[in-house]
Amino acid sequence: MTDRVATEPHEQGPILKGSLPTYEEVWATPKGWRALSSVSHRVVGKRFIVTGLIFFLIAGFLALLVRTQLIVPNNTFLDAETYNQVFTMHGTLMMFLFAIPILEGFAIYLLPLMLGARDMVFPRLGAFGYWCYLFGGIIVLSSFLFDAAPDGGWFMYTPLSTREYTEGLSADFWLIGVTFAEIASVTAAVEIIATILCTRAPGMSLTKMPIFGWYMLVTAFMIAIGFPPLIIGSLLLEAERVMGLPFFDPAMGGDPLLWQHLFWLFGHPEVYIIFLPAAGMVATMLPTFVRQPLFSYGFVVAAVVTMGFISFGLWAHHMFTTGLPTISLSLFSAASTVVTIPTGVQIFALIGTLALGRPQLKVPMLFILGFLFIFVMGGLTGVMLAAVPFNWQAHDSYFVVAHLHYVLIGGMVFPLIGAFYYWTPHFTGRMMSERLGKWAFWLMFSGFHITFFLMHITGLRGMPRRIATYPEGLGWDRLNMLSTIGSYIFAAGVLVFVLDFIRHRWSGRAAGRDPWGAGTLEWLYPAVAPGHNFHAIPRVTSREPLWDDPHLMERAAHEIDGSLRGAPHGRRETIGCHPITGEPHQIVRLPHPTFIPLWAGLSVAVAAVALLAGAYLVAAAATLATLVIFCIWSWEPSFTGETHDSGPDGVLPVNAVSRLGHTHVAIVGTLLIVGSLFASLCFAVLYLWNVWPDFTTTAGLADPVYATGAAVLGVGLAVICELGKRRTHVLADTLCGLVSLGAGAALLASMRVTDPLASALGATLMVMAVFVAIHCGVLALWSAIMAARKLAGQVRAEQTLPELNRATYAKVTGAMLVITALLLCAPQLGGLS
């Protein structure tokens, strides 16, 4: 009998007493209140899913209030102010706190199981993201308690959302809460990218990866690039509201349209960020019910990647009526039309898959068919809105509301409910009801069309969106009444689904192993899933391993042969693979349960709440506490340099020092987010410079000596870290830290002649300088931690993985220093010329 294992705090791993612990002991989920320390992808994924479902129900209730207000003309059920708050919060909850987080929750739960991994590659990061999401959502919802619910629309357009027109804290609740919650999305993006590329089962090349993996990989890259513009825009708007910086004030060279550009640089890719994971679920479920592999897998992958690229060229699709130049209208109209091609390829592939088999009309299949029907209709009206003349007529009418809901509810909610019926047996070990599921589908399907199809007609008859009431006799009365009745029918369908989801936990039929007869790897284990994955990680040779390798289903799951059988080294480990070929090239050490992500999320939440309350000293203290917690987070043993026997795949290094390793891939993913944040600031600077060129004569002046010094130090920083990445030496860390601090200080000193309150351009340049200086500070802190660990004897000469990662980060930081220095001086040079 092996001894139980004691664990140290944080990530020190198991301290062995006697023989090694069993596999079940190593991967056990903490019980009781210690469950809050769990970082398992199963636990974190379920938390995202359940929390997202709760936000969906709250948002749905608010939607019913909106429809009740519009059921008859001149209704007084809600006053205008309350109506604006209700529809603003409905859109905010749906777009920011339901759609993306719940899809990321499914991804966090399913991806390791589908890919043959034992967990997400950075479990603590996923847990931290969940707490940020939960606390950010609570901040947004708590605005109701303080009678300060935002009422400027879920898009928060300026100048309506500026302090001049929206006093109090309503917009601040939105800006701080949503920005806080966005941390969850971008952290999940890094985690998903690294997990998909670096921890697939042996032999699972990219061409053998389940199609859901491709959809989520593209989605994660889109989140990493698409969410930062909104984060930057929110920070700029909050800074204008609190500090008076004139980013959107035309009198000071600002422009309200800058907010729209930044918002829709996020907002239109988000439509596809919502659609792609849901379509990936459909492409995963559909082959199960037709007993055929996905038709044209390669074309679907190409279409998904193409859609990811094109989606970033469509943001002004929402701005056709803002006075853009004609050439811009033509380009964005063409891009809006072209994006239908990869969308159509995916739809035709799904139809082709249907045609090759005989569909079994189970409940998930009904929701798949509902998705195909509704989303195609929404796509057709999208093509109509891509035509500028028609867009001018239908803009801000209920036709657009109808189109939006056909695309989002048809393209996301219907697949999501189907996914609940399909994968819930994996969550709970029990099947949901076929009878109740069919009731839920037909109520939702019929109610949806009654509600939103009629809105096309309402919009074409001239009804504008976002109005609290309307007079009689305009031809809208009966249509609005029918739409409201349809919304009640749709809500009844959702209620049936929720009751079935709750009921099945106690009275649902027990699900056996692979109850649907699926071919993907997540069904390898019995439906009553243990708290861990894969006693041994099998070699994968096809996209449907459970169909193509009968040995996998002939044996009990714990008897299957593969790599890392059990817990041979007494730790949580999984196989790390080559990103392209899928061949094993390292053993990835994973952290044990820890409260650190919860502490970090709480400290950030305290800082956010303190900012709302104007308690800036408390906010500063909470920010300092967050830095301390992250330092503790990073203070963990190094495993690079070790080698262990993985079983069939031979001796492999632990956390290999490689550009293809999971930590370096995560650094690249993080820098993609950092680069998008920086690019958003560059866009703001160039946009303001172009819109208000007169301000270049006085705005954004910088001391050229200090700016040049910052650029030179930035180049030196990159060179020092590149030369030192093969050596673990305290002097190199010290030099890197000092140069980082010097570069950041020089950059800030170059702005000493700039008055950020005098012009929008000067204020934006100041924010850019602060942003880059912060990254210099991060690099200096990183170097200090590395030096401290070496002085403490935690690092050996061959453990150079942190040096490799820091060198990559330093090169990007150096590039930002050089670009910022050029932009700081450019307005001055432009004014003198």
JSON list of N, CA, C and O in Angstrom, two decimals, residues 441-463:
[
{"chain": "A", "resi": 441, "resn": "PHE", "atom": "N", "xyz": [-36.73, 22.06, -27.97]},
{"chain": "A", "resi": 441, "resn": "PHE", "atom": "CA", "xyz": [-36.33, 22.48, -29.32]},
{"chain": "A", "resi": 441, "resn": "PHE", "atom": "C", "xyz": [-37.47, 23.14, -30.06]},
{"chain": "A", "resi": 441, "resn": "PHE", "atom": "O", "xyz": [-37.31, 24.25, -30.61]},
{"chain": "A", "resi": 442, "resn": "TRP", "atom": "N", "xyz": [-38.63, 22.50, -30.10]},
{"chain": "A", "resi": 442, "resn": "TRP", "atom": "CA", "xyz": [-39.71, 23.04, -30.93]},
{"chain": "A", "resi": 442, "resn": "TRP", "atom": "C", "xyz": [-40.26, 24.34, -30.35]},
{"chain": "A", "resi": 442, "resn": "TRP", "atom": "O", "xyz": [-40.64, 25.25, -31.10]},
{"chain": "A", "resi": 443, "resn": "LEU", "atom": "N", "xyz": [-40.28, 24.47, -29.03]},
{"chain": "A", "resi": 443, "resn": "LEU", "atom": "CA", "xyz": [-40.69, 25.76, -28.45]},
{"chain": "A", "resi": 443, "resn": "LEU", "atom": "C", "xyz": [-39.69, 26.85, -28.80]},
{"chain": "A", "resi": 443, "resn": "LEU", "atom": "O", "xyz": [-40.08, 27.97, -29.18]},
{"chain": "A", "resi": 444, "resn": "MET", "atom": "N", "xyz": [-38.40, 26.55, -28.69]},
{"chain": "A", "resi": 444, "resn": "MET", "atom": "CA", "xyz": [-37.39, 27.55, -29.00]},
{"chain": "A", "resi": 444, "resn": "MET", "atom": "C", "xyz": [-37.38, 27.87, -30.48]},
{"chain": "A", "resi": 444, "resn": "MET", "atom": "O", "xyz": [-37.29, 29.04, -30.88]},
{"chain": "A", "resi": 445, "resn": "PHE", "atom": "N", "xyz": [-37.50, 26.87, -31.33]},
{"chain": "A", "resi": 445, "resn": "PHE", "atom": "CA", "xyz": [-37.44, 27.08, -32.78]},
{"chain": "A", "resi": 445, "resn": "PHE", "atom": "C", "xyz": [-38.62, 27.92, -33.25]},
{"chain": "A", "resi": 445, "resn": "PHE", "atom": "O", "xyz": [-38.45, 28.91, -33.98]},
{"chain": "A", "resi": 446, "resn": "SER", "atom": "N", "xyz": [-39.82, 27.54, -32.83]},
{"chain": "A", "resi": 446, "resn": "SER", "atom": "CA", "xyz": [-41.00, 28.29, -33.27]},
{"chain": "A", "resi": 446, "resn": "SER", "atom": "C", "xyz": [-41.03, 29.68, -32.64]},
{"chain": "A", "resi": 446, "resn": "SER", "atom": "O", "xyz": [-41.31, 30.68, -33.31]},
{"chain": "A", "resi": 447, "resn": "GLY", "atom": "N", "xyz": [-40.74, 29.77, -31.35]},
{"chain": "A", "resi": 447, "resn": "GLY", "atom": "CA", "xyz": [-40.73, 31.07, -30.69]},
{"chain": "A", "resi": 447, "resn": "GLY", "atom": "C", "xyz": [-39.70, 32.01, -31.26]},
{"chain": "A", "resi": 447, "resn": "GLY", "atom": "O", "xyz": [-39.95, 33.22, -31.39]},
{"chain": "A", "resi": 448, "resn": "PHE", "atom": "N", "xyz": [-38.55, 31.46, -31.63]},
{"chain": "A", "resi": 448, "resn": "PHE", "atom": "CA", "xyz": [-37.50, 32.30, -32.20]},
{"chain": "A", "resi": 448, "resn": "PHE", "atom": "C", "xyz": [-37.97, 32.96, -33.49]},
{"chain": "A", "resi": 448, "resn": "PHE", "atom": "O", "xyz": [-37.81, 34.17, -33.69]},
{"chain": "A", "resi": 449, "resn": "HIS", "atom": "N", "xyz": [-38.55, 32.16, -34.40]},
{"chain": "A", "resi": 449, "resn": "HIS", "atom": "CA", "xyz": [-38.96, 32.72, -35.69]},
{"chain": "A", "resi": 449, "resn": "HIS", "atom": "C", "xyz": [-40.13, 33.70, -35.54]},
{"chain": "A", "resi": 449, "resn": "HIS", "atom": "O", "xyz": [-40.17, 34.73, -36.23]},
{"chain": "A", "resi": 450, "resn": "ILE", "atom": "N", "xyz": [-41.06, 33.41, -34.63]},
{"chain": "A", "resi": 450, "resn": "ILE", "atom": "CA", "xyz": [-42.14, 34.36, -34.41]},
{"chain": "A", "resi": 450, "resn": "ILE", "atom": "C", "xyz": [-41.59, 35.68, -33.90]},
{"chain": "A", "resi": 450, "resn": "ILE", "atom": "O", "xyz": [-42.03, 36.77, -34.30]},
{"chain": "A", "resi": 451, "resn": "THR", "atom": "N", "xyz": [-40.59, 35.60, -33.03]},
{"chain": "A", "resi": 451, "resn": "THR", "atom": "CA", "xyz": [-40.02, 36.82, -32.45]},
{"chain": "A", "resi": 451, "resn": "THR", "atom": "C", "xyz": [-39.23, 37.63, -33.47]},
{"chain": "A", "resi": 451, "resn": "THR", "atom": "O", "xyz": [-39.48, 38.83, -33.68]},
{"chain": "A", "resi": 452, "resn": "PHE", "atom": "N", "xyz": [-38.28, 36.99, -34.12]},
{"chain": "A", "resi": 452, "resn": "PHE", "atom": "CA", "xyz": [-37.28, 37.76, -34.85]},
{"chain": "A", "resi": 452, "resn": "PHE", "atom": "C", "xyz": [-37.55, 37.85, -36.35]},
{"chain": "A", "resi": 452, "resn": "PHE", "atom": "O", "xyz": [-37.11, 38.80, -36.98]},
{"chain": "A", "resi": 453, "resn": "PHE", "atom": "N", "xyz": [-38.27, 36.91, -36.94]},
{"chain": "A", "resi": 453, "resn": "PHE", "atom": "CA", "xyz": [-38.57, 37.07, -38.36]},
{"chain": "A", "resi": 453, "resn": "PHE", "atom": "C", "xyz": [-39.43, 38.30, -38.59]},
{"chain": "A", "resi": 453, "resn": "PHE", "atom": "O", "xyz": [-39.22, 39.07, -39.53]},
{"chain": "A", "resi": 454, "resn": "LEU", "atom": "N", "xyz": [-40.39, 38.50, -37.68]},
{"chain": "A", "resi": 454, "resn": "LEU", "atom": "CA", "xyz": [-41.27, 39.65, -37.83]},
{"chain": "A", "resi": 454, "resn": "LEU", "atom": "C", "xyz": [-40.53, 40.97, -37.64]},
{"chain": "A", "resi": 454, "resn": "LEU", "atom": "O", "xyz": [-40.96, 42.01, -38.14]},
{"chain": "A", "resi": 455, "resn": "MET", "atom": "N", "xyz": [-39.42, 40.95, -36.92]},
{"chain": "A", "resi": 455, "resn": "MET", "atom": "CA", "xyz": [-38.65, 42.18, -36.74]},
{"chain": "A", "resi": 455, "resn": "MET", "atom": "C", "xyz": [-38.05, 42.67, -38.06]},
{"chain": "A", "resi": 455, "resn": "MET", "atom": "O", "xyz": [-37.80, 43.87, -38.20]},
{"chain": "A", "resi": 456, "resn": "HIS", "atom": "N", "xyz": [-37.78, 41.76, -39.01]},
{"chain": "A", "resi": 456, "resn": "HIS", "atom": "CA", "xyz": [-37.35, 42.22, -40.33]},
{"chain": "A", "resi": 456, "resn": "HIS", "atom": "C", "xyz": [-38.40, 43.16, -40.93]},
{"chain": "A", "resi": 456, "resn": "HIS", "atom": "O", "xyz": [-38.09, 44.22, -41.47]},
{"chain": "A", "resi": 457, "resn": "ILE", "atom": "N", "xyz": [-39.65, 42.75, -40.81]},
{"chain": "A", "resi": 457, "resn": "ILE", "atom": "CA", "xyz": [-40.73, 43.55, -41.37]},
{"chain": "A", "resi": 457, "resn": "ILE", "atom": "C", "xyz": [-40.89, 44.85, -40.58]},
{"chain": "A", "resi": 457, "resn": "ILE", "atom": "O", "xyz": [-41.07, 45.93, -41.15]},
{"chain": "A", "resi": 458, "resn": "THR", "atom": "N", "xyz": [-40.81, 44.73, -39.24]},
{"chain": "A", "resi": 458, "resn": "THR", "atom": "CA", "xyz": [-40.91, 45.93, -38.41]},
{"chain": "A", "resi": 458, "resn": "THR", "atom": "C", "xyz": [-39.84, 46.95, -38.79]},
{"chain": "A", "resi": 458, "resn": "THR", "atom": "O", "xyz": [-40.11, 48.15, -38.90]},
{"chain": "A", "resi": 459, "resn": "GLY", "atom": "N", "xyz": [-38.64, 46.46, -39.00]},
{"chain": "A", "resi": 459, "resn": "GLY", "atom": "CA", "xyz": [-37.54, 47.35, -39.38]},
{"chain": "A", "resi": 459, "resn": "GLY", "atom": "C", "xyz": [-37.74, 47.97, -40.74]},
{"chain": "A", "resi": 459, "resn": "GLY", "atom": "O", "xyz": [-37.48, 49.17, -40.94]},
{"chain": "A", "resi": 460, "resn": "LEU", "atom": "N", "xyz": [-38.21, 47.17, -41.71]},
{"chain": "A", "resi": 460, "resn": "LEU", "atom": "CA", "xyz": [-38.45, 47.72, -43.04]},
{"chain": "A", "resi": 460, "resn": "LEU", "atom": "C", "xyz": [-39.60, 48.72, -43.04]},
{"chain": "A", "resi": 460, "resn": "LEU", "atom": "O", "xyz": [-39.69, 49.57, -43.93]},
{"chain": "A", "resi": 461, "resn": "ARG", "atom": "N", "xyz": [-40.45, 48.64, -42.03]},
{"chain": "A", "resi": 461, "resn": "ARG", "atom": "CA", "xyz": [-41.52, 49.64, -41.89]},
{"chain": "A", "resi": 461, "resn": "ARG", "atom": "C", "xyz": [-41.05, 50.87, -41.13]},
{"chain": "A", "resi": 461, "resn": "ARG", "atom": "O", "xyz": [-41.85, 51.76, -40.84]},
{"chain": "A", "resi": 462, "resn": "GLY", "atom": "N", "xyz": [-39.76, 50.89, -40.76]},
{"chain": "A", "resi": 462, "resn": "GLY", "atom": "CA", "xyz": [-39.19, 52.12, -40.23]},
{"chain": "A", "resi": 462, "resn": "GLY", "atom": "C", "xyz": [-39.02, 52.18, -38.73]},
{"chain": "A", "resi": 462, "resn": "GLY", "atom": "O", "xyz": [-38.66, 53.24, -38.21]},
{"chain": "A", "resi": 463, "resn": "MET", "atom": "N", "xyz": [-39.23, 51.09, -38.02]},
{"chain": "A", "resi": 463, "resn": "MET", "atom": "CA", "xyz": [-39.10, 51.18, -36.56]},
{"chain": "A", "resi": 463, "resn": "MET", "atom": "C", "xyz": [-37.63, 51.21, -36.16]},
{"chain": "A", "resi": 463, "resn": "MET", "atom": "O", "xyz": [-36.88, 50.27, -36.45]}
]
